[in-house]
Amino acid sequence: MTDAAQTQTDNHVLLTDLLQQVSRSFYLTLQVVPRAVRDQLGLAYLFARAADTIADTDLIDRSSRLQYLNQFKGQFARDLIDWEEVRGIQTALTPRQTDHAERRLLEQLEQCFRLYRELAPEDRERIRTLMSTLTKGMEMDLTLFPGDRLAALPTMADLDLYTYYVAGYVGEFWTAMVCAHLPSLAHWNQTEMARVGVRF
């Protein structure tokens, strides 16, 4: 098998078998999403789930989780992958995963970034913004909520911002991605639809 064929096979495994293992209902949702955006949305989900796994690895202290989360986030901030940092995250966190699917996801993190580098620059930018936003919510989880206890946020504005980081922005991201790839949505008011997506 040629290198190109092997890469295509590896990418197919990521976006089918692995995605199905870690996503449950999201994988089913993707089956009805237009093919033009299916891979981008699937890969974005894998990255979001990987970040969540890093933040939730409770066998590692919070400061270390925050450090690894920031290293992971940094791969998107620069749009230049530091492969040694990615491997360092894998080495530190993979052995501490008790969930088989999450362990496999971390094992395949390097391949996820290789697939990311193959995307169009505009799609990388959309995923980059998504990951920058979602990880802000995860950072809040690790810094604002002591131990395993929930704590009230000071104001409703803080709560609104938190929910935007951890969930609301996903609606904005989906809107941007489908509008960029589906000519049938050219008539949409993207700004208004993104606002609706955030609230949804």
Tab-separated table of C-alpha atoms in Angstrom:
chain	number	residue	atom	x	y	z
A	1	MET	CA	0.000	0.000	0.000
A	2	THR	CA	1.345	3.448	-0.907
A	3	ASP	CA	1.801	6.157	1.721
A	4	ALA	CA	-1.096	8.132	0.234
A	5	ALA	CA	-3.388	5.105	0.319
A	6	GLN	CA	-2.370	4.327	3.909
A	7	THR	CA	-3.085	7.920	4.938
A	8	GLN	CA	-6.502	7.745	3.302
A	9	THR	CA	-7.238	4.509	5.157
A	10	ASP	CA	-6.073	6.007	8.477
A	11	ASN	CA	-8.267	9.073	7.932
A	12	HIS	CA	-11.263	6.887	7.123
A	13	VAL	CA	-10.753	4.950	10.373
A	14	LEU	CA	-10.567	8.220	12.329
A	15	LEU	CA	-13.779	9.604	10.875
A	16	THR	CA	-15.778	6.386	11.046
A	17	ASP	CA	-14.690	3.788	13.613
A	18	LEU	CA	-13.062	6.103	16.152
A	19	LEU	CA	-15.675	8.817	15.779
A	20	GLN	CA	-18.430	6.284	16.338
A	21	GLN	CA	-16.726	4.983	19.493
A	22	VAL	CA	-16.265	8.372	21.132
A	23	SER	CA	-19.382	10.212	19.992
A	24	ARG	CA	-22.406	7.952	20.353
A	25	SER	CA	-25.308	10.051	19.000
A	26	PHE	CA	-23.159	12.619	17.179
A	27	TYR	CA	-21.938	9.941	14.776
A	28	LEU	CA	-25.547	9.229	13.835
A	29	THR	CA	-26.176	12.948	13.290
A	30	LEU	CA	-23.267	13.152	10.859
A	31	GLN	CA	-24.854	10.533	8.626
A	32	VAL	CA	-27.501	13.061	7.574
A	33	VAL	CA	-25.114	16.021	7.287
A	34	PRO	CA	-24.111	16.972	3.714
A	35	ARG	CA	-20.912	15.259	2.599
A	36	ALA	CA	-19.284	18.609	1.824
A	37	VAL	CA	-18.925	19.331	5.551
A	38	ARG	CA	-19.013	15.868	7.107
A	39	ASP	CA	-15.248	15.372	7.475
A	40	GLN	CA	-14.640	18.875	8.850
A	41	LEU	CA	-17.390	18.530	11.458
A	42	GLY	CA	-16.282	15.023	12.384
A	43	LEU	CA	-12.665	16.094	12.867
A	44	ALA	CA	-13.739	19.141	14.863
A	45	TYR	CA	-15.721	16.841	17.151
A	46	LEU	CA	-12.677	14.613	17.667
A	47	PHE	CA	-10.572	17.626	18.638
A	48	ALA	CA	-13.257	18.893	21.026
A	49	ARG	CA	-13.567	15.470	22.597
A	50	ALA	CA	-9.776	15.205	22.934
A	51	ALA	CA	-9.646	18.572	24.704
A	52	ASP	CA	-12.453	17.471	27.008
A	53	THR	CA	-10.565	14.245	27.751
A	54	ILE	CA	-7.438	16.227	28.631
A	55	ALA	CA	-9.406	18.509	30.953
A	56	ASP	CA	-11.211	15.600	32.624
A	57	THR	CA	-8.281	13.241	33.274
A	58	ASP	CA	-8.732	13.266	37.039
A	59	LEU	CA	-5.749	11.011	37.681
A	60	ILE	CA	-3.626	14.086	36.913
A	61	ASP	CA	-3.704	17.212	39.080
A	62	ARG	CA	-5.553	20.273	37.804
A	63	SER	CA	-2.481	22.407	37.157
A	64	SER	CA	-0.996	19.686	34.933
A	65	ARG	CA	-4.289	19.250	33.085
A	66	LEU	CA	-4.384	22.986	32.488
A	67	GLN	CA	-0.815	22.866	31.189
A	68	TYR	CA	-1.596	20.053	28.725
A	69	LEU	CA	-4.829	21.759	27.676
A	70	ASN	CA	-2.902	24.951	26.912
A	71	GLN	CA	-0.331	22.985	24.911
A	72	PHE	CA	-3.153	21.373	22.952
A	73	LYS	CA	-4.842	24.734	22.386
A	74	GLY	CA	-1.518	26.168	21.246
A	75	GLN	CA	-1.435	23.835	18.244
A	76	PHE	CA	-4.394	25.752	16.833
A	77	ALA	CA	-3.256	29.222	17.900
A	78	ARG	CA	-0.137	29.019	15.767
A	79	ASP	CA	-1.538	26.942	12.886
A	80	LEU	CA	1.859	25.293	13.096
A	81	ILE	CA	1.874	21.907	14.776
A	82	ASP	CA	4.557	21.238	17.376
A	83	TRP	CA	4.717	17.470	16.922
A	84	GLU	CA	6.870	16.977	20.007
A	85	GLU	CA	4.242	18.706	22.168
A	86	VAL	CA	1.498	16.569	20.635
A	87	ARG	CA	3.487	13.404	21.364
A	88	GLY	CA	4.185	14.684	24.875
A	89	ILE	CA	0.445	15.049	25.514
A	90	GLN	CA	-0.111	11.535	24.204
A	91	THR	CA	2.684	10.061	26.312
A	92	ALA	CA	1.522	11.766	29.505
A	93	LEU	CA	-2.221	11.181	29.223
A	94	THR	CA	-2.858	8.016	27.221
A	95	PRO	CA	-1.766	5.569	29.969
A	96	ARG	CA	-4.103	7.305	32.435
A	97	GLN	CA	-7.270	6.722	30.401
A	98	THR	CA	-9.568	4.031	31.724
A	99	ASP	CA	-12.093	4.538	28.917
A	100	HIS	CA	-11.017	2.495	25.880
A	101	ALA	CA	-12.413	4.943	23.297
A	102	GLU	CA	-10.785	7.978	24.919
A	103	ARG	CA	-7.485	6.101	25.090
A	104	ARG	CA	-7.724	5.349	21.364
A	105	LEU	CA	-8.532	8.988	20.636
A	106	LEU	CA	-5.403	10.182	22.408
A	107	GLU	CA	-3.367	7.495	20.655
A	108	GLN	CA	-4.625	8.874	17.322
A	109	LEU	CA	-4.159	12.549	18.197
A	110	GLU	CA	-1.147	12.934	15.930
A	111	GLN	CA	-3.126	11.497	12.997
A	112	CYS	CA	-5.973	13.928	13.754
A	113	PHE	CA	-3.558	16.830	13.404
A	114	ARG	CA	-2.166	15.390	10.169
A	115	LEU	CA	-5.693	15.279	8.756
A	116	TYR	CA	-6.256	18.832	10.013
A	117	ARG	CA	-3.208	20.005	8.042
A	118	GLU	CA	-4.802	18.580	4.864
A	119	LEU	CA	-7.913	20.750	5.182
A	120	ALA	CA	-8.379	23.968	3.250
A	121	PRO	CA	-6.920	26.981	5.101
A	122	GLU	CA	-10.406	28.450	5.588
A	123	ASP	CA	-11.645	25.267	7.247
A	124	ARG	CA	-8.573	25.157	9.474
A	125	GLU	CA	-9.347	28.736	10.504
A	126	ARG	CA	-12.913	27.782	11.445
A	127	ILE	CA	-11.714	24.815	13.512
A	128	ARG	CA	-8.964	26.969	15.030
A	129	THR	CA	-11.542	29.483	16.266
A	130	LEU	CA	-13.759	26.691	17.567
A	131	MET	CA	-10.960	25.142	19.591
A	132	SER	CA	-9.791	28.484	20.936
A	133	THR	CA	-13.335	29.147	22.167
A	134	LEU	CA	-14.240	25.722	23.574
A	135	THR	CA	-11.019	25.445	25.532
A	136	LYS	CA	-11.749	28.757	27.283
A	137	GLY	CA	-14.748	27.046	28.868
A	138	MET	CA	-12.609	24.070	29.859
A	139	GLU	CA	-10.058	26.429	31.407
A	140	MET	CA	-12.897	27.967	33.424
A	141	ASP	CA	-13.877	24.481	34.609
A	142	LEU	CA	-10.350	23.848	35.839
A	143	THR	CA	-9.812	27.236	37.481
A	144	LEU	CA	-13.211	28.359	38.803
A	145	PHE	CA	-14.765	25.181	40.158
A	146	PRO	CA	-12.911	23.858	43.206
A	147	GLY	CA	-12.352	20.123	43.439
A	148	ASP	CA	-15.293	18.188	42.061
A	149	ARG	CA	-17.846	20.665	43.417
A	150	LEU	CA	-19.882	23.011	41.269
A	151	ALA	CA	-19.857	26.672	42.217
A	152	ALA	CA	-22.138	29.512	41.207
A	153	LEU	CA	-20.699	32.022	38.770
A	154	PRO	CA	-20.794	35.630	40.045
A	155	THR	CA	-23.255	37.060	37.497
A	156	MET	CA	-25.684	36.025	34.776
A	157	ALA	CA	-23.292	37.609	32.277
A	158	ASP	CA	-20.570	35.238	33.483
A	159	LEU	CA	-22.946	32.300	33.091
A	160	ASP	CA	-23.915	33.423	29.593
A	161	LEU	CA	-20.254	33.725	28.606
A	162	TYR	CA	-19.476	30.311	30.082
A	163	THR	CA	-22.325	28.630	28.194
A	164	TYR	CA	-21.176	30.387	25.006
A	165	TYR	CA	-17.692	28.974	25.450
A	166	VAL	CA	-18.714	25.404	26.249
A	167	ALA	CA	-21.695	25.032	23.903
A	168	GLY	CA	-23.096	28.149	22.247
A	169	TYR	CA	-20.187	28.774	19.919
A	170	VAL	CA	-20.724	25.344	18.354
A	171	GLY	CA	-23.875	26.728	16.695
A	172	GLU	CA	-21.874	29.624	15.284
A	173	PHE	CA	-19.194	27.238	14.037
A	174	TRP	CA	-21.692	24.921	12.308
A	175	THR	CA	-23.368	27.908	10.668
A	176	ALA	CA	-20.067	29.230	9.317
A	177	MET	CA	-18.990	25.804	8.054
A	178	VAL	CA	-22.206	24.898	6.231
A	179	CYS	CA	-22.610	28.389	4.748
A	180	ALA	CA	-19.066	28.189	3.365
A	181	HIS	CA	-19.660	24.840	1.638
A	182	LEU	CA	-23.326	24.674	0.653
A	183	PRO	CA	-24.337	26.966	-2.248
A	184	SER	CA	-28.000	26.334	-1.395
A	185	LEU	CA	-27.506	28.440	1.751
A	186	ALA	CA	-26.176	31.483	-0.099
A	187	HIS	CA	-29.412	33.365	0.633
A	188	TRP	CA	-29.048	32.915	4.398
A	189	ASN	CA	-28.352	35.893	6.615
A	190	GLN	CA	-25.303	34.249	8.164
A	191	THR	CA	-25.009	36.747	11.010
A	192	GLU	CA	-28.611	36.182	12.073
A	193	MET	CA	-28.413	32.414	11.632
A	194	ALA	CA	-25.206	32.296	13.694
A	195	ARG	CA	-27.010	34.211	16.466
A	196	VAL	CA	-29.856	31.692	16.351
A	197	GLY	CA	-27.318	28.843	16.371
A	198	VAL	CA	-25.661	30.203	19.516
A	199	ARG	CA	-28.965	30.486	21.359
A	200	PHE	CA	-29.990	27.005	20.204
